[in-house]
Tab-separated table of C-alpha atoms in Angstrom:
chain	number	residue	atom	x	y	z
Z	1	MET	CA	18.180	-19.252	-24.105
Z	2	ARG	CA	14.368	-19.210	-23.205
Z	3	LYS	CA	12.927	-18.348	-19.884
Z	4	THR	CA	11.253	-21.964	-19.949
Z	5	GLU	CA	14.472	-23.581	-20.398
Z	6	ILE	CA	16.284	-21.507	-17.850
Z	7	THR	CA	13.519	-22.342	-15.299
Z	8	GLU	CA	13.710	-26.236	-16.272
Z	9	LYS	CA	17.441	-26.075	-15.767
Z	10	ALA	CA	17.124	-24.182	-12.416
Z	11	VAL	CA	14.450	-26.630	-11.014
Z	12	ALA	CA	16.977	-29.397	-11.664
Z	13	SER	CA	20.111	-27.844	-10.298
Z	14	LEU	CA	18.348	-26.956	-7.218
Z	15	LYS	CA	16.763	-30.511	-6.704
Z	16	VAL	CA	20.406	-31.898	-6.970
Z	17	LEU	CA	21.711	-29.316	-4.475
Z	18	TYR	CA	18.872	-29.586	-2.180
Z	19	PRO	CA	17.123	-32.947	-2.384
Z	20	GLU	CA	15.027	-32.258	0.425
Z	21	ALA	CA	12.847	-29.227	-0.057
Z	22	ILE	CA	11.544	-28.556	3.500
Z	23	CYS	CA	10.067	-25.540	5.152
Z	24	SER	CA	12.293	-23.849	7.797
Z	25	LEU	CA	9.466	-23.270	10.128
Z	26	ALA	CA	8.601	-25.973	12.639
Z	27	TYR	CA	4.935	-27.194	13.000
Z	28	SER	CA	3.059	-30.175	13.401
Z	29	ASP	CA	-0.400	-29.033	11.765
Z	30	PRO	CA	-1.941	-26.717	9.438
Z	31	PHE	CA	-2.903	-24.078	11.970
Z	32	GLN	CA	0.859	-23.846	13.561
Z	33	LEU	CA	2.280	-23.522	10.175
Z	34	LEU	CA	-0.224	-20.498	9.447
Z	35	ILE	CA	0.493	-18.986	12.920
Z	36	ALA	CA	4.312	-19.663	12.499
Z	37	THR	CA	4.286	-17.897	9.001
Z	38	ARG	CA	2.542	-14.787	10.178
Z	39	LEU	CA	5.061	-14.621	13.041
Z	40	SER	CA	7.812	-14.704	10.496
Z	41	ALA	CA	7.294	-11.507	8.844
Z	42	GLN	CA	10.221	-9.211	9.589
Z	43	CYS	CA	11.644	-12.047	11.622
Z	44	THR	CA	14.039	-14.940	11.132
Z	45	ASP	CA	12.670	-18.493	10.836
Z	46	ALA	CA	15.096	-19.373	13.659
Z	47	ARG	CA	13.446	-16.842	15.961
Z	48	VAL	CA	10.107	-18.098	15.210
Z	49	ASN	CA	10.958	-21.539	15.908
Z	50	ILE	CA	12.160	-20.457	19.488
Z	51	VAL	CA	9.075	-18.583	20.244
Z	52	THR	CA	6.338	-21.087	18.751
Z	53	PRO	CA	6.617	-24.136	21.222
Z	54	ASN	CA	5.586	-22.042	24.376
Z	55	LEU	CA	2.972	-20.202	22.150
Z	56	PHE	CA	1.396	-23.502	20.706
Z	57	LYS	CA	1.636	-25.281	24.321
Z	58	LYS	CA	-0.775	-22.496	25.670
Z	59	PHE	CA	-2.778	-21.895	22.283
Z	60	PRO	CA	-2.611	-25.181	20.217
Z	61	ASP	CA	-5.723	-24.556	18.035
Z	62	ALA	CA	-8.013	-21.901	16.621
Z	63	LYS	CA	-10.497	-21.967	19.474
Z	64	SER	CA	-7.972	-21.545	22.217
Z	65	MET	CA	-6.241	-18.557	20.002
Z	66	ALA	CA	-9.599	-17.080	19.521
Z	67	ASN	CA	-10.215	-16.881	23.254
Z	68	ALA	CA	-6.748	-15.690	24.317
Z	69	GLU	CA	-5.812	-12.724	26.236
Z	70	ILE	CA	-3.895	-10.013	23.774
Z	71	LYS	CA	-1.581	-9.252	26.361
Z	72	GLU	CA	-0.571	-12.967	26.926
Z	73	VAL	CA	0.009	-13.442	23.376
Z	74	GLU	CA	1.975	-10.202	23.073
Z	75	GLU	CA	4.352	-11.590	25.805
Z	76	LEU	CA	4.759	-15.111	24.274
Z	77	ILE	CA	5.805	-13.422	20.831
Z	78	LYS	CA	7.387	-10.094	21.834
Z	79	THR	CA	10.942	-11.024	20.625
Z	80	CYS	CA	9.492	-11.763	17.044
Z	81	GLY	CA	8.959	-8.027	16.519
Z	82	LEU	CA	5.704	-6.236	15.508
Z	83	TYR	CA	4.447	-8.157	18.325
Z	84	LYS	CA	1.565	-5.849	19.000
Z	85	THR	CA	0.107	-6.138	15.484
Z	86	LYS	CA	0.993	-9.834	14.962
Z	87	ALA	CA	-0.770	-10.718	18.481
Z	88	LYS	CA	-3.882	-8.825	17.283
Z	89	ASP	CA	-3.660	-10.717	14.034
Z	90	LEU	CA	-3.278	-14.184	15.687
Z	91	ILE	CA	-6.190	-13.778	17.793
Z	92	GLY	CA	-8.149	-12.588	14.681
Z	93	ILE	CA	-7.158	-15.439	12.743
Z	94	GLY	CA	-8.229	-17.853	15.557
Z	95	LYS	CA	-11.575	-16.268	15.737
Z	96	MET	CA	-12.275	-16.176	12.004
Z	97	ILE	CA	-11.102	-19.836	11.628
Z	98	THR	CA	-13.475	-20.875	14.679
Z	99	GLU	CA	-16.281	-18.913	13.332
Z	100	ASN	CA	-16.208	-19.067	9.919
Z	101	PHE	CA	-14.486	-22.145	8.724
Z	102	GLY	CA	-15.476	-24.477	11.617
Z	103	GLY	CA	-12.087	-24.571	13.111
Z	104	VAL	CA	-10.464	-25.850	9.988
Z	105	VAL	CA	-7.603	-23.802	8.175
Z	106	PRO	CA	-8.958	-22.851	4.661
Z	107	ASP	CA	-7.487	-24.670	1.675
Z	108	THR	CA	-7.593	-21.846	-0.832
Z	109	ILE	CA	-5.535	-18.373	-1.343
Z	110	GLU	CA	-9.091	-16.478	-1.557
Z	111	GLU	CA	-10.328	-17.597	1.621
Z	112	LEU	CA	-6.708	-17.724	3.559
Z	113	THR	CA	-6.070	-13.931	2.479
Z	114	LYS	CA	-9.315	-13.049	4.325
Z	115	LEU	CA	-7.844	-14.049	7.497
Z	116	PRO	CA	-6.096	-11.029	9.318
Z	117	GLY	CA	-2.729	-10.291	8.155
Z	118	VAL	CA	-2.313	-13.179	5.687
Z	119	GLY	CA	-1.245	-12.162	2.372
Z	120	ARG	CA	-0.513	-14.487	-0.628
Z	121	LYS	CA	2.969	-15.260	0.306
Z	122	THR	CA	1.694	-16.913	3.630
Z	123	ALA	CA	-1.601	-18.450	1.780
Z	124	ASN	CA	0.676	-19.970	-1.024
Z	125	LEU	CA	2.965	-21.605	1.595
Z	126	VAL	CA	-0.310	-23.435	3.353
Z	127	CYS	CA	-1.738	-24.385	0.092
Z	128	GLY	CA	1.420	-25.874	-0.993
Z	129	ASP	CA	2.874	-27.423	2.098
Z	130	ILE	CA	-0.419	-28.552	3.877
Z	131	TYR	CA	-2.925	-29.417	0.986
Z	132	GLY	CA	-0.438	-30.196	-1.639
Z	133	LYS	CA	-1.500	-27.701	-4.297
Z	134	PRO	CA	0.626	-25.974	-6.687
Z	135	ALA	CA	1.969	-22.858	-4.832
Z	136	VAL	CA	4.492	-19.885	-5.609
Z	137	VAL	CA	5.690	-18.386	-2.353
Z	138	THR	CA	7.361	-15.259	-3.182
Z	139	ASP	CA	10.027	-15.031	-0.622
Z	140	THR	CA	12.696	-12.281	-0.732
Z	141	HIS	CA	15.222	-14.963	-1.776
Z	142	PHE	CA	12.628	-16.236	-4.258
Z	143	ILE	CA	12.346	-12.678	-5.998
Z	144	ARG	CA	15.879	-12.182	-5.845
Z	145	LEU	CA	16.861	-15.425	-7.537
Z	146	CYS	CA	14.069	-14.944	-10.390
Z	147	ASN	CA	15.381	-11.864	-10.921
Z	148	ARG	CA	19.020	-12.744	-11.318
Z	149	LEU	CA	18.180	-15.416	-13.547
Z	150	GLY	CA	16.196	-13.469	-15.923
Z	151	LEU	CA	12.935	-14.901	-15.464
Z	152	VAL	CA	11.178	-11.791	-14.128
Z	153	ASN	CA	12.028	-7.888	-14.193
Z	154	THR	CA	10.089	-6.861	-11.240
Z	155	LYS	CA	10.289	-7.142	-7.300
Z	156	ASP	CA	6.219	-6.894	-7.057
Z	157	PRO	CA	5.477	-10.046	-5.463
Z	158	LYS	CA	2.213	-10.583	-6.968
Z	159	LYS	CA	3.482	-9.735	-10.442
Z	160	VAL	CA	6.577	-12.509	-9.749
Z	161	GLU	CA	3.945	-15.072	-8.562
Z	162	ASP	CA	1.741	-14.647	-11.795
Z	163	SER	CA	4.921	-14.775	-14.160
Z	164	MET	CA	6.379	-17.972	-12.344
Z	165	ARG	CA	3.135	-19.714	-12.119
Z	166	LYS	CA	3.462	-19.929	-16.038
Z	167	LEU	CA	6.888	-20.937	-15.861
Z	168	LEU	CA	7.299	-23.645	-13.071
Z	169	PRO	CA	5.836	-26.859	-13.443
Z	170	PRO	CA	2.919	-26.912	-10.939
Z	171	GLU	CA	4.276	-30.390	-9.496
Z	172	GLU	CA	7.629	-28.622	-8.729
Z	173	SER	CA	6.650	-25.104	-7.874
Z	174	SER	CA	6.204	-25.464	-4.040
Z	175	ASN	CA	9.430	-27.170	-3.585
Z	176	PHE	CA	11.348	-24.979	-5.915
Z	177	CYS	CA	10.256	-22.186	-3.701
Z	178	HIS	CA	11.634	-23.838	-0.721
Z	179	ARG	CA	14.981	-24.441	-2.273
Z	180	THR	CA	15.322	-20.873	-3.421
Z	181	VAL	CA	15.278	-19.842	0.202
Z	182	LEU	CA	17.917	-22.439	1.280
Z	183	PHE	CA	19.874	-21.317	-1.986
Z	184	GLY	CA	19.377	-17.639	-1.178
Z	185	ARG	CA	20.708	-17.907	1.962
Z	186	ASP	CA	23.986	-20.376	1.431
Z	187	ILE	CA	24.913	-18.933	-1.907
Z	188	CYS	CA	23.002	-16.276	-4.020
Z	189	THR	CA	22.880	-14.010	-1.141
Z	190	ALA	CA	21.262	-10.470	-1.175
Z	191	ARG	CA	24.846	-9.083	-0.287
Z	192	LYS	CA	26.486	-10.958	-2.905
Z	193	ALA	CA	25.892	-13.546	-5.849
Z	194	ASN	CA	28.527	-16.016	-4.989
Z	195	CYS	CA	28.856	-17.306	-8.429
Z	196	GLU	CA	32.089	-19.316	-7.909
Z	197	LYS	CA	30.004	-21.780	-6.004
Z	198	CYS	CA	26.771	-21.600	-8.020
Z	199	PRO	CA	25.835	-24.682	-9.950
Z	200	MET	CA	23.839	-22.496	-12.544
Z	201	ASN	CA	26.552	-20.797	-13.871
Z	202	ASP	CA	26.516	-22.432	-17.369
Z	203	PHE	CA	23.089	-21.010	-17.932
Z	204	CYS	CA	22.502	-17.876	-15.730
Z	205	PRO	CA	22.354	-14.712	-17.605
Z	206	LYS	CA	24.533	-12.824	-15.101
Z	207	LYS	CA	27.244	-15.271	-16.305
Z	208	ILE	CA	26.851	-16.035	-19.740
């Protein structure tokens, strides 16, 4: 079966399994999603969602974050791990958005990746969820699933992104990425591919 066919079937299967393709991070505006995603590195979304309410109450926007005391930010995000680096990045993000982008979170991957600590994964998530642009978020679950389906043969995030942009319908790409995260947690986990529960058995190369 061709990669395009497998991709089409995977998109359809996960759409049935997870009709609501939603981000696991809690946020109410572009700035909050950007900050929450930066905090999620090496940390669970559940933990980030516990931390961010107090963080955003104190620093609700780029300007307030830009003027924050680093020790205060560190204390608020301490349980997220790598908190010293993340605190420095959050303040840097606030300053750059305030000074270079008029307080508005940019809407392109090129501009977003200029922000401190923001890589392509975070930039794609913001572009897709906030600005409705075709996005490929190379989460570990997404990379694992694409490899197991035989759509890619690499764990390099950029190479996976480039390959999947060619295979995924642009209008489906962002939602598909969200669904693979849910699927990767529920069924096709890092520890074990629970094939007996998988709706993709009839076309997954692992089972054919």
